Coordinates of C-alpha atoms in Angstrom, one line a residue:
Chain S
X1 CA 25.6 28.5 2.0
X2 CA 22.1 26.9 3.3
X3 CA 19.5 29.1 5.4
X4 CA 19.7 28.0 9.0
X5 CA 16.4 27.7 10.5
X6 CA 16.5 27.5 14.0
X7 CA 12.9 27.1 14.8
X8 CA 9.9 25.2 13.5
X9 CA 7.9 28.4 12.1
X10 CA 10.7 30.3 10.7
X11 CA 11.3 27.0 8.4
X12 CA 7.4 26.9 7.6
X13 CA 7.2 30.4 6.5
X14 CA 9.8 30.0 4.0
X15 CA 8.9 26.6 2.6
X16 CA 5.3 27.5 2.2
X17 CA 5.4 29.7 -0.6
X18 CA 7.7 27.1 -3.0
X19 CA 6.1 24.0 -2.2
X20 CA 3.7 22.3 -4.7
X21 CA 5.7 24.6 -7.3
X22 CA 9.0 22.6 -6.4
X23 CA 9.8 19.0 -5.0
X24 CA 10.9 19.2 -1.2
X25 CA 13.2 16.7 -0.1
X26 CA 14.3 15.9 3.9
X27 CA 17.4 14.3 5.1
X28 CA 16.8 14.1 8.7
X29 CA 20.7 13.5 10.5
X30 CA 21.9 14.1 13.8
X31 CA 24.8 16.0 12.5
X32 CA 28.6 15.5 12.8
X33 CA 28.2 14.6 8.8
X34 CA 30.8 12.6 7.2
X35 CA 30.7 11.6 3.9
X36 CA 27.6 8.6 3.9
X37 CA 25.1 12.3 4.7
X38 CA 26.6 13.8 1.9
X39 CA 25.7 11.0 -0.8
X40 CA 22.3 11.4 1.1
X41 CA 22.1 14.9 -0.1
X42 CA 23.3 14.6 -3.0
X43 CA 21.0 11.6 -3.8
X44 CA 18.4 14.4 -2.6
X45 CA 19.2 16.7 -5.3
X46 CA 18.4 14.0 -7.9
X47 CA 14.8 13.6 -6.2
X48 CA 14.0 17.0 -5.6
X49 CA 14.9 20.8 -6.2
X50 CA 14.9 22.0 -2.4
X51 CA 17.3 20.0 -0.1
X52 CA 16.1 20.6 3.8
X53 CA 18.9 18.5 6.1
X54 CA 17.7 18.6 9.7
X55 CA 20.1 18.1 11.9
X56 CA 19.1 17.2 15.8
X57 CA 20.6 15.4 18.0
X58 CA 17.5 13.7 19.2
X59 CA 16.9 13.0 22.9
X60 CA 14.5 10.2 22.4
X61 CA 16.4 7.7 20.3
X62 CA 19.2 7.6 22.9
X63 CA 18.7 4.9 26.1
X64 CA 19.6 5.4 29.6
X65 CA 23.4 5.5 29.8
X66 CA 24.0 5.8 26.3
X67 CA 25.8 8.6 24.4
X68 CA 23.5 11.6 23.8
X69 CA 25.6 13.6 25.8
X70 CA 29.0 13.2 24.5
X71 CA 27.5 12.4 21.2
X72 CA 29.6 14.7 18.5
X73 CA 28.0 18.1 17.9
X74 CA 29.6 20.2 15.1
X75 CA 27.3 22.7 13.4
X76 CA 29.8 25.1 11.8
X77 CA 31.7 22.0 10.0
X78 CA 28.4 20.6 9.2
X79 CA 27.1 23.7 7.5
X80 CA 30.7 24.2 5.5
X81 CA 29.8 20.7 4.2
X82 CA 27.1 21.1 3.3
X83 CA 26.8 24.3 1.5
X84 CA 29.4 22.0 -1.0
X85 CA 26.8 19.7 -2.0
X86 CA 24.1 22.0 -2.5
X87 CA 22.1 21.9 0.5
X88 CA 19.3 24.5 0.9
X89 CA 18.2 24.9 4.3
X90 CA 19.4 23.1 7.7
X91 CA 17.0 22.8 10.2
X92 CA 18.8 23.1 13.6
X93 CA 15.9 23.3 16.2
X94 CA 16.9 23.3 19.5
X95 CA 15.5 20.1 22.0
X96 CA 12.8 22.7 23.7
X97 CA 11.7 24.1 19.9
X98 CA 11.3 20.4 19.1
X99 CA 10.2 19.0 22.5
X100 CA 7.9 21.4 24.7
X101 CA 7.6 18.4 27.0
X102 CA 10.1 16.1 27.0
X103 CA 9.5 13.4 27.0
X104 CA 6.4 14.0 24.7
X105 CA 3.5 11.9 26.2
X106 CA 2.3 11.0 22.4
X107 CA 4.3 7.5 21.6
X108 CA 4.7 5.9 18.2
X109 CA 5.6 2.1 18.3
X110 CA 6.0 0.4 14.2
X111 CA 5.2 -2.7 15.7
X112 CA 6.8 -6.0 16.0
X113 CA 9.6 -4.8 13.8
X114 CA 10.9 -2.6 16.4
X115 CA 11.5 -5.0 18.9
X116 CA 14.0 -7.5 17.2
X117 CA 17.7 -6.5 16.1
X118 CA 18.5 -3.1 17.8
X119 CA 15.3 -3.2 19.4
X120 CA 16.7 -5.9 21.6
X121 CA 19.4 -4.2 23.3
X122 CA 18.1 -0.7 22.7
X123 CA 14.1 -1.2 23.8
X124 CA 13.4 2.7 23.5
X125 CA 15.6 3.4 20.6
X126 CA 12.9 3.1 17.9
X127 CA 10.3 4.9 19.3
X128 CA 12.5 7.8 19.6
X129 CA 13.1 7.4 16.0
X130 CA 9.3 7.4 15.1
X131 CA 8.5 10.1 17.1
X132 CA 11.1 12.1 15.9
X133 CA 10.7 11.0 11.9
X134 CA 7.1 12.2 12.7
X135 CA 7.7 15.5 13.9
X136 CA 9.8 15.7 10.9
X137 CA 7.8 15.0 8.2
X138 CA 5.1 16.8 10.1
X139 CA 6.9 20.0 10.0
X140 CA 9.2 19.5 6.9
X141 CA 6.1 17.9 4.9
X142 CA 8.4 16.8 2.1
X143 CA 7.6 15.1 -1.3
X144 CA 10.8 12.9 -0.5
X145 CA 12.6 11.6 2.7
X146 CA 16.1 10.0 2.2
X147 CA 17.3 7.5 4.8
X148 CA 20.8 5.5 4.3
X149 CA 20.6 1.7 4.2
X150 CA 23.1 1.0 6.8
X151 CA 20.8 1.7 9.5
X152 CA 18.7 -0.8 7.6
X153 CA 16.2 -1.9 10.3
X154 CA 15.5 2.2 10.7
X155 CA 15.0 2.6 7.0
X156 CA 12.7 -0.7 7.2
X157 CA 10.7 1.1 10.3
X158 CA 10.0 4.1 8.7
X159 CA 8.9 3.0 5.5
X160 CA 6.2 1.1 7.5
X161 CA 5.3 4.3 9.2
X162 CA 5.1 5.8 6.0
X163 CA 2.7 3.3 4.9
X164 CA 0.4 2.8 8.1
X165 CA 0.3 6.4 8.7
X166 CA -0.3 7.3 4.8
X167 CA 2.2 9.7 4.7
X168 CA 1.9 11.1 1.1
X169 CA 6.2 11.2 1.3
X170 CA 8.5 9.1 -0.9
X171 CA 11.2 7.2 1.2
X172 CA 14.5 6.8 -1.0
X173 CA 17.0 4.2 0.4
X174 CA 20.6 5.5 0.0
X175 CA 23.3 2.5 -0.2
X176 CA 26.0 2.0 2.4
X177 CA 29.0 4.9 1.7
X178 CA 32.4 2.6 3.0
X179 CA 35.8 3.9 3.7
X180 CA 38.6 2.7 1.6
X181 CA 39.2 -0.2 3.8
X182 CA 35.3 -1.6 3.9
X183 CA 34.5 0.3 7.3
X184 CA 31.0 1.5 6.7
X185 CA 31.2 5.6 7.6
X186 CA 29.5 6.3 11.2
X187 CA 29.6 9.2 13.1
X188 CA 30.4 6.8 15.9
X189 CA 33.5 5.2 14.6
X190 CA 35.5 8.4 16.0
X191 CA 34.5 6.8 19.2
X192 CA 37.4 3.8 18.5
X193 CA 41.4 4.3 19.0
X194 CA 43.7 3.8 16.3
X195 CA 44.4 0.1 17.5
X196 CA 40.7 -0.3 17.0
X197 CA 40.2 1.5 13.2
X198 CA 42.8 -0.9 12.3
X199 CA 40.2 -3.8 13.6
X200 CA 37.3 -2.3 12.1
X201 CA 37.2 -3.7 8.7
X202 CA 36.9 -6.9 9.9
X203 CA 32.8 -6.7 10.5
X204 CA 32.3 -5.8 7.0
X205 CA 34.6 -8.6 5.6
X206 CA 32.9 -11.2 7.7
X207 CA 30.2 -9.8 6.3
X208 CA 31.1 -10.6 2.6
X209 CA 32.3 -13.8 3.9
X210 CA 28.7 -14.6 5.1
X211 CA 26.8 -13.6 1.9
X212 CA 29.6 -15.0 -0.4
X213 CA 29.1 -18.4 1.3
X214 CA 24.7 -17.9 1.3
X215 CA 25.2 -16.8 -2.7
X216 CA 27.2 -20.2 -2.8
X217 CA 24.9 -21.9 -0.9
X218 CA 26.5 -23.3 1.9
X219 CA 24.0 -22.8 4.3
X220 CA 21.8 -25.7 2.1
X221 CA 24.2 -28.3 3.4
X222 CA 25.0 -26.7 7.3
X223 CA 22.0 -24.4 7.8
X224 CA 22.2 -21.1 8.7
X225 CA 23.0 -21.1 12.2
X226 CA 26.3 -23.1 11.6
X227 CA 27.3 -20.3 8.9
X228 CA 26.2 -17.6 11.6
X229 CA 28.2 -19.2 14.6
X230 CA 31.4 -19.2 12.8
X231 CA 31.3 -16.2 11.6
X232 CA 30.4 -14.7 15.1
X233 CA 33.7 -16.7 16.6
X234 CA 35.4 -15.2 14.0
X235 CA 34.6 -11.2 14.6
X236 CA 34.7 -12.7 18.4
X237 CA 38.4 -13.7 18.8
X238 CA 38.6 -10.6 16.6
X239 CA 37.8 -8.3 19.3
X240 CA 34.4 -7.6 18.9
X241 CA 31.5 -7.8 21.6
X242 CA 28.4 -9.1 19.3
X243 CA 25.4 -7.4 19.8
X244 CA 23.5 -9.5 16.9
X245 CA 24.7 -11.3 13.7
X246 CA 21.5 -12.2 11.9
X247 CA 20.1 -13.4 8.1
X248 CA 16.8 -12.1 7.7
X249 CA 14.9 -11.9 4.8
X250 CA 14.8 -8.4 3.2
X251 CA 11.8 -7.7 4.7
X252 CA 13.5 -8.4 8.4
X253 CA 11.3 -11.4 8.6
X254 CA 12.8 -14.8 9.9
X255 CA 14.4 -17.1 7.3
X256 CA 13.1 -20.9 7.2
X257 CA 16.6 -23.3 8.2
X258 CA 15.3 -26.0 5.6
X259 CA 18.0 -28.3 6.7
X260 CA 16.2 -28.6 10.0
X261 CA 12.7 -28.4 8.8
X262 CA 12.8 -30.4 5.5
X263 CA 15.8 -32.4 5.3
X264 CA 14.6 -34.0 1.7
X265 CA 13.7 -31.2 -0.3
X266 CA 16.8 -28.9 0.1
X267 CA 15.5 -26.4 -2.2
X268 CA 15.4 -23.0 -2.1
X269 CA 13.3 -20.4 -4.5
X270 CA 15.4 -17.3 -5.1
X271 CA 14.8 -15.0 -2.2
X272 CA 16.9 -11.5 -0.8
X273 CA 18.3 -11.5 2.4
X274 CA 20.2 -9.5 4.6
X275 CA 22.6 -10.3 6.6
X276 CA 22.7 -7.8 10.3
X277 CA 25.3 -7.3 12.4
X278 CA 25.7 -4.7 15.5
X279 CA 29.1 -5.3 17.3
X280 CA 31.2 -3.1 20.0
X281 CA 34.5 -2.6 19.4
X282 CA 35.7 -0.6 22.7
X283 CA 33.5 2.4 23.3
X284 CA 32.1 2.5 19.6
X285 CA 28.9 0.4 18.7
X286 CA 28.9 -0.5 14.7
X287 CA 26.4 -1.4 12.5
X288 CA 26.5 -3.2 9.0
X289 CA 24.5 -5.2 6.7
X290 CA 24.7 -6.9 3.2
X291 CA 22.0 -7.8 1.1
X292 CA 22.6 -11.0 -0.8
X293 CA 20.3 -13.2 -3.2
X294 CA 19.9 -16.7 -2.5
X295 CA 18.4 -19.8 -4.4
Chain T
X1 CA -22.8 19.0 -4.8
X2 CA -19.4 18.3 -2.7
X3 CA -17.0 16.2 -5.3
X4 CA -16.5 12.3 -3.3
X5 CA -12.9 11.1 -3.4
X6 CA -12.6 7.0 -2.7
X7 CA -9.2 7.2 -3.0
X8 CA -6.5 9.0 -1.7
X9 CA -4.2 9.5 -4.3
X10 CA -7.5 11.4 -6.3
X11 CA -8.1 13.1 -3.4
X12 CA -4.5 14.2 -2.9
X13 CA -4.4 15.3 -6.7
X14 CA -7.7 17.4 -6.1
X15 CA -6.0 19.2 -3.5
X16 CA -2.8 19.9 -4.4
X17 CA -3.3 22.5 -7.1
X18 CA -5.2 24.6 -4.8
X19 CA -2.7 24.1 -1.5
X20 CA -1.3 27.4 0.1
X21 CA -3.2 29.6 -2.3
X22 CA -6.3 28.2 0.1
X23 CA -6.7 26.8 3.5
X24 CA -7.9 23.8 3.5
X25 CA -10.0 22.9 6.2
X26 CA -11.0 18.9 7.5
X27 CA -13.8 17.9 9.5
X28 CA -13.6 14.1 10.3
X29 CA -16.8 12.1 11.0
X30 CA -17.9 8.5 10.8
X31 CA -21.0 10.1 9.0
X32 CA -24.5 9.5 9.9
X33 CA -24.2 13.3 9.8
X34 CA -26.8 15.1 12.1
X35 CA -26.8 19.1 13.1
X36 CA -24.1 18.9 15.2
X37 CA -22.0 17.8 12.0
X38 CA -23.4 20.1 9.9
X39 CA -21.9 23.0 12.3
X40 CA -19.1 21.8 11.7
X41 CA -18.6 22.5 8.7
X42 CA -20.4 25.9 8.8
X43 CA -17.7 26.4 11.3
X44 CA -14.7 25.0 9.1
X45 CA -15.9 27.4 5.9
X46 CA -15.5 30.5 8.6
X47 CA -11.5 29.2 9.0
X48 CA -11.0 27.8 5.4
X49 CA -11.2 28.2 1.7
X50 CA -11.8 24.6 1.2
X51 CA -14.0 22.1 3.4
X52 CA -13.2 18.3 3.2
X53 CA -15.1 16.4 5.4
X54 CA -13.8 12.7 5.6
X55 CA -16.5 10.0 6.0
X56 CA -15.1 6.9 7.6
X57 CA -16.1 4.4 9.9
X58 CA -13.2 3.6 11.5
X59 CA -12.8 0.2 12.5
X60 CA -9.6 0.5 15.3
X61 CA -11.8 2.8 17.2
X62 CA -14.2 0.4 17.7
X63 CA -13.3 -2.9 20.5
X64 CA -14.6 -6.3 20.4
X65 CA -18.2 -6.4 20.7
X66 CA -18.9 -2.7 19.8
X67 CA -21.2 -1.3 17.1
X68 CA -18.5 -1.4 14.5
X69 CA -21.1 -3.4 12.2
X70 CA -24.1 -1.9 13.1
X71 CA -23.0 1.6 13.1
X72 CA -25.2 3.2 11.1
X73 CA -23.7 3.8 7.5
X74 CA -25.8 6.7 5.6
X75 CA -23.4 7.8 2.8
X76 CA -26.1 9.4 0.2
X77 CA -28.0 11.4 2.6
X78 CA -25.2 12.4 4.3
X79 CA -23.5 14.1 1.1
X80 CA -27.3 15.9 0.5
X81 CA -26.7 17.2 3.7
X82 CA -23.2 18.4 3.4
X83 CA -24.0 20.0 0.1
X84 CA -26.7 22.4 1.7
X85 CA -23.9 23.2 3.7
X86 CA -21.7 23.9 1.1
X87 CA -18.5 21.3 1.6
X88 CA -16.4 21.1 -0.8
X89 CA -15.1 17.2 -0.7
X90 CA -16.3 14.4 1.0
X91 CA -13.6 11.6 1.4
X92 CA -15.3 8.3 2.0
X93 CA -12.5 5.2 1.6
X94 CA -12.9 1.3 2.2
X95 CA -11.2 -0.1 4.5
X96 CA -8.8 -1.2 2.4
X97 CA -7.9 2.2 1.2
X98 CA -7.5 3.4 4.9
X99 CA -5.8 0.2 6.1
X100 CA -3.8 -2.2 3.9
X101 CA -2.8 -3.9 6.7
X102 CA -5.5 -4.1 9.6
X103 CA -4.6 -3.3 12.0
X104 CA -1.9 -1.7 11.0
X105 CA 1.0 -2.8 13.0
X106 CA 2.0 0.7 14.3
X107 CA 0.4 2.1 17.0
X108 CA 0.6 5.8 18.3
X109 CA -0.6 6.6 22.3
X110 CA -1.0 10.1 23.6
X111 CA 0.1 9.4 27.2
X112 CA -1.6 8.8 29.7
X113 CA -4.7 11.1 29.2
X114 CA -6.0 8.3 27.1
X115 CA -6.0 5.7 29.6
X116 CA -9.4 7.4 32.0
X117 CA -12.6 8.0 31.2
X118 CA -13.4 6.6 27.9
X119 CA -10.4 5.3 27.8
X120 CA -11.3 2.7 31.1
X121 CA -14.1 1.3 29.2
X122 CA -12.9 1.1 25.8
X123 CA -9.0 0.9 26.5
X124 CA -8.0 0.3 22.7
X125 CA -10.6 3.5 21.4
X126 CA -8.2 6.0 21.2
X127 CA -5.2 4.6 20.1
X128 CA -8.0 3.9 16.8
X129 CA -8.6 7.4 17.2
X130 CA -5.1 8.6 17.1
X131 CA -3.7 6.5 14.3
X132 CA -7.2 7.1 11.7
X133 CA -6.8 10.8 12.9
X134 CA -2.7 10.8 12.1
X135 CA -4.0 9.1 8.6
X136 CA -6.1 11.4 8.1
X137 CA -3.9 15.1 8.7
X138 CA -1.3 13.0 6.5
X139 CA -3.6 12.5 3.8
X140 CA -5.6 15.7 3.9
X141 CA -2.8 18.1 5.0
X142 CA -5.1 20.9 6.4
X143 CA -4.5 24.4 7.8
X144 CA -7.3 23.9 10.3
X145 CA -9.7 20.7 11.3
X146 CA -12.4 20.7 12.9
X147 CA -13.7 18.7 15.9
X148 CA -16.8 18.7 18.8
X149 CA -16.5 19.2 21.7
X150 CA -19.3 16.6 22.9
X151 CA -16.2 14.3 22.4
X152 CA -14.3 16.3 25.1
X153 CA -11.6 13.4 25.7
X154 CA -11.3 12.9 22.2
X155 CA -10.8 16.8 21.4
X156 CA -8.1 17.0 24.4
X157 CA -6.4 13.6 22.9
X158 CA -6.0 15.3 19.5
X159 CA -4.8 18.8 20.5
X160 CA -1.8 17.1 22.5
X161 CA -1.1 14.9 19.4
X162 CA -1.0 18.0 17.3
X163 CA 1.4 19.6 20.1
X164 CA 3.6 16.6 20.3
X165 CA 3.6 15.4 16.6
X166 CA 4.6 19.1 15.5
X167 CA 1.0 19.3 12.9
X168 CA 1.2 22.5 11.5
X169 CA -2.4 21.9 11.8
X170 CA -5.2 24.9 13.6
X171 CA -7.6 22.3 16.0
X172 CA -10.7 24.5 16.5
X173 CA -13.1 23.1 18.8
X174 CA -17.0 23.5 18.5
X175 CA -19.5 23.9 20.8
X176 CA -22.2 20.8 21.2
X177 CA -25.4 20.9 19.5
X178 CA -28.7 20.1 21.0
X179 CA -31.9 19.2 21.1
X180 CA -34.4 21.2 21.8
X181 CA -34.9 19.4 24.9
X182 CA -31.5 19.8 25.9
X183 CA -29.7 16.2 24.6
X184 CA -26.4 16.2 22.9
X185 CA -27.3 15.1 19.4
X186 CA -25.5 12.0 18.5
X187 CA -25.5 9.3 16.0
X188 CA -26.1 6.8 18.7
X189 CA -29.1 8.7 20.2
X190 CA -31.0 6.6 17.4
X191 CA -30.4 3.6 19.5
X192 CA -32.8 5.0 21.5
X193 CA -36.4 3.5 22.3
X194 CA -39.1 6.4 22.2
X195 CA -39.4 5.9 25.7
X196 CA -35.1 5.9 26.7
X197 CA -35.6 8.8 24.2
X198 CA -38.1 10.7 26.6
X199 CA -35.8 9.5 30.1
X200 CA -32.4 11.3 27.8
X201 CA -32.1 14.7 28.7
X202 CA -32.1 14.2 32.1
X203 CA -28.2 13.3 31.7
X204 CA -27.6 17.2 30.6
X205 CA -30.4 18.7 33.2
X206 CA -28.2 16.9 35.7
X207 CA -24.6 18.0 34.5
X208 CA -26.6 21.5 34.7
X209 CA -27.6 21.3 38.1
X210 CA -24.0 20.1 38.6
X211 CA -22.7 22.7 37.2
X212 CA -24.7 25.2 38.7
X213 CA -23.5 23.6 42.5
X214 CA -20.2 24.0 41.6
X215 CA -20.9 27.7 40.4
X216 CA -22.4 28.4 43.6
X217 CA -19.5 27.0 45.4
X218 CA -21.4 23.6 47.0
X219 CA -18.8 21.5 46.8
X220 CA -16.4 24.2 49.1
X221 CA -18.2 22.8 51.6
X222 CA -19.1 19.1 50.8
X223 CA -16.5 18.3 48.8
X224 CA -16.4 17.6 45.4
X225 CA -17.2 13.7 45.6
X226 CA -20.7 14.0 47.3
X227 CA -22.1 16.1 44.9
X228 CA -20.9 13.6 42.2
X229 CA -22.4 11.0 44.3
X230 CA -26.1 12.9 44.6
X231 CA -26.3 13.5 41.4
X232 CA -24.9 9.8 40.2
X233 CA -27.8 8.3 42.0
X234 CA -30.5 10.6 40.4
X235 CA -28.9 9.8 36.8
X236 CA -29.0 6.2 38.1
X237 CA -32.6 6.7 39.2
X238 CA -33.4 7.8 35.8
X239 CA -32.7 4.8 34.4
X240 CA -29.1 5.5 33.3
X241 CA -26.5 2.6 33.5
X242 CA -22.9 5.5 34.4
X243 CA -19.6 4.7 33.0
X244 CA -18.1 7.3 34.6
X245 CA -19.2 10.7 36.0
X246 CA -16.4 12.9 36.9
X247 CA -14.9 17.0 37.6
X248 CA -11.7 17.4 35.9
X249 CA -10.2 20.3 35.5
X250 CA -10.2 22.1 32.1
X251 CA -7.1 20.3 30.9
X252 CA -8.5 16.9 32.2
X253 CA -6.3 16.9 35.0
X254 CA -7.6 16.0 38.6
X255 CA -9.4 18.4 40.4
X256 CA -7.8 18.7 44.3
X257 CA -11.1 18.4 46.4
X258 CA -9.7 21.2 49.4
X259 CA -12.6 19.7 52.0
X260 CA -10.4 16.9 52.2
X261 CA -6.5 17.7 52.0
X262 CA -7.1 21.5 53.8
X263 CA -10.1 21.7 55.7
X264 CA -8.7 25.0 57.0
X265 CA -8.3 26.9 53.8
X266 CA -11.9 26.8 51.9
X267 CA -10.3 29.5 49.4
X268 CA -10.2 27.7 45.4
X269 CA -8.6 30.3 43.0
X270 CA -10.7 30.5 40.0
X271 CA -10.5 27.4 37.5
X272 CA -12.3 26.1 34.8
X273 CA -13.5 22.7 35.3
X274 CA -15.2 20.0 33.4
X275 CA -18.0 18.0 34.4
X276 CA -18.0 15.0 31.7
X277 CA -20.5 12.2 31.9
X278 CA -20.6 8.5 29.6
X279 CA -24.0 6.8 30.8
X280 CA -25.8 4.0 29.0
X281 CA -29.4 3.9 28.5
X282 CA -30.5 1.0 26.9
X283 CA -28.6 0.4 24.2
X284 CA -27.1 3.3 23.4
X285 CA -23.8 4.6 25.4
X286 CA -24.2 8.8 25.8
X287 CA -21.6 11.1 26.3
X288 CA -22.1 15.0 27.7
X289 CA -19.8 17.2 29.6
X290 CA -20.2 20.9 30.5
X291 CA -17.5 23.1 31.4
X292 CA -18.3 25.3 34.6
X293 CA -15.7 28.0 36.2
X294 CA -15.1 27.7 39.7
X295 CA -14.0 29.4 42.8

């Protein structure tokens, strides 16, 4: 079974004396783990020989109105699971161990990056998320951090931190862990009915829709917004309130439409992009993204 | 001799072998080292096994038409000096090293005690101060670091970052050294004609006299903004151009002045208070303060 730390010092004194002998790795979660944090720990163990999973449901990140409060808390299950992949220590702080003064009046901003895609509808979100990938890293100081790609503009957030605050941390990308039927696995999706799971799948095989017609290069001919409007009438008339469907490069940057800006020379050098989506679906708000390579 | 690290990654390889066996201690300057830098580091070798002292000046800290270029940049004499003190490393990057990307596109704000004082007249200092400062614990990783507390602001900004970032990091805070005369050394007293230089220490003789009202319980019955006021116009007098002059408490808070809001109750409970001072004189902008406790 892992060691539960409940407070910042307690997890300090007993990481102090291995690290620099052994590689420390962090998988920060807010708990209720399914089977997506499990590949993260176990993608962990291949990166480093002590596992520290933090989970903390973490004020910050959460909006006015949002679900922080009913937002699924289960320790005990979390733990069990856990201690089956091999996780060493779980740090469990409580929100006045990890905020004194809440909220803190330090803020963390990564820029323009935070204010597109989730940023849009969720202004505060991201700087909860710095802050709180901060603290982390401050008190975990790991060799290795491992985030999962399906919150991808997160993952692409805190490797920028990571690079303009020189932490001295490796960030390891984890790929999207699906459910048989293509759902990507959220904590949130226990927030949808049964008439709703059965829906679900849908986002992710518009999704491969999207990047099978981009790989095909369909979006040469009828531009990207064409591509992007029927497939958001599609998951529409599905039953899906769009919160964005985007194609970004890789790096969350804007694509060029060449059809609009250089009707002669339709052209394209091979680039990745990513294709974003967040969508309601009754009370549950799901993410998903697919990387494709176009030319 | 200290060993000098360009480069993080040699610096981080320097330090890593000897982490946790020794505290390692950091003492951040922009160099130019004078006394009061030098006591630094005496001070850091009583709370560590190792002494870093980073030399780097930092160009976010600086705003548009500052003295970013013409700071002065001293980098052999200053590691003669910090050898017959006995540092251990000095780390002097580029810019480059330091920023990749400048300015780096995140930003990190601690609150609103970084909008007065300093922060009126130079409104994007401190943000430079808290990201190179973040950089700096991330690259260094120290048990303790070291910082005056002629920068009062500056000293206050950093302990609250270290309290709401979660740095495992000791802030020890060292008295200002002076002239014999009684002036705050500072790199930017060599801006100084002889004659401003002569004109200088009236700025402490006058937070002394301050202080020494307030000891004695003056401002009980005039209130805390006419003795400010008196002893504005004799700095002004002097020859002194003030930024600000103002009593904060301890913690930089506001100090209630009682003639005003309870002219019945004269009765202060002891406090500690702050006198801090930023005054130009000729070129050169000066900072003092001087902590008095009150009744």
């Amino acid at each position: 079974m892992p060691i539960i730390h409940r407070h910042i010092a307690t997890l300090q004194a007993a990481l102090k004396p291995v690290r620099n002998q052994q590689r420390i790795a962090l998988v920060p979660t807010m708990g209720n783990l399914h089977d997506g944090h499990l590949e993260l720990v176990k993608l962990a163990k291949q990166h480093a020989d002590i596992v520290v999973v933090s989970i903390f449901v973490n004020p910050t990140q959460f909006g006015v109105g949002e679900d922080f409060d009913s937002y699924p808390r289960t320790l005990d299950e979390d733990v069990a699971k856990l201690a089956s992949v091999g996780a060493d220590y779980v740090f469990a702080p409580s929100s006045v161990e990890m905020y004194p003064v809440l909220p803190p009046p330090t803020t963390i901003r990564a820029g323009a990056i935070t204010t597109q895609l989730c940023g849009q509808s969720r202004p505060t979100h991201f700087d909860g998320v710095g802050i709180v990938v901060s603290k982390l890293f401050n008190i975990v100081q790991p060799d290795v951090a491992i985030f999962g790609q399906k919150d991808y503009q997160q993952l692409a957030i805190i490797k920028q931190l990571v690079r303009d605050l020189s932490y001295p941390i490796d960030i390891v990308a984890a790929p999207i862990v699906r459910a048989a039927d293509g759902l990507a696995l959220s904590s949130r999706n226990q927030y949808l009915s049964a008439d709703e799971r059965q829906i679900a799948p849908i986002l992710q095989q518009e999704l491969q829709r999207l990047a099978q017609q981009l790989a095909a290069g369909e979006h040469i001919d009828k531009g990207f917004n064409t591509l992007i409007t029927d497939a958001s009438e599609r998951i529409t008339v599905a039953g899906f309130k769009i919160d964005y469907l985007e194609i970004k490069t890789a790096q969350l940057e804007p694509v060029i439409d060449r059809l609009a800006n250089d009707g002669e020379n339709k052209k394209y050098t091979a680039q990745e992009l990513i294709i974003v989506v967040a969508a309601w679906l009754g009370r549950a708000r799901l993410l998903d993204n697919q990387l494709v390579t176009v030319y």
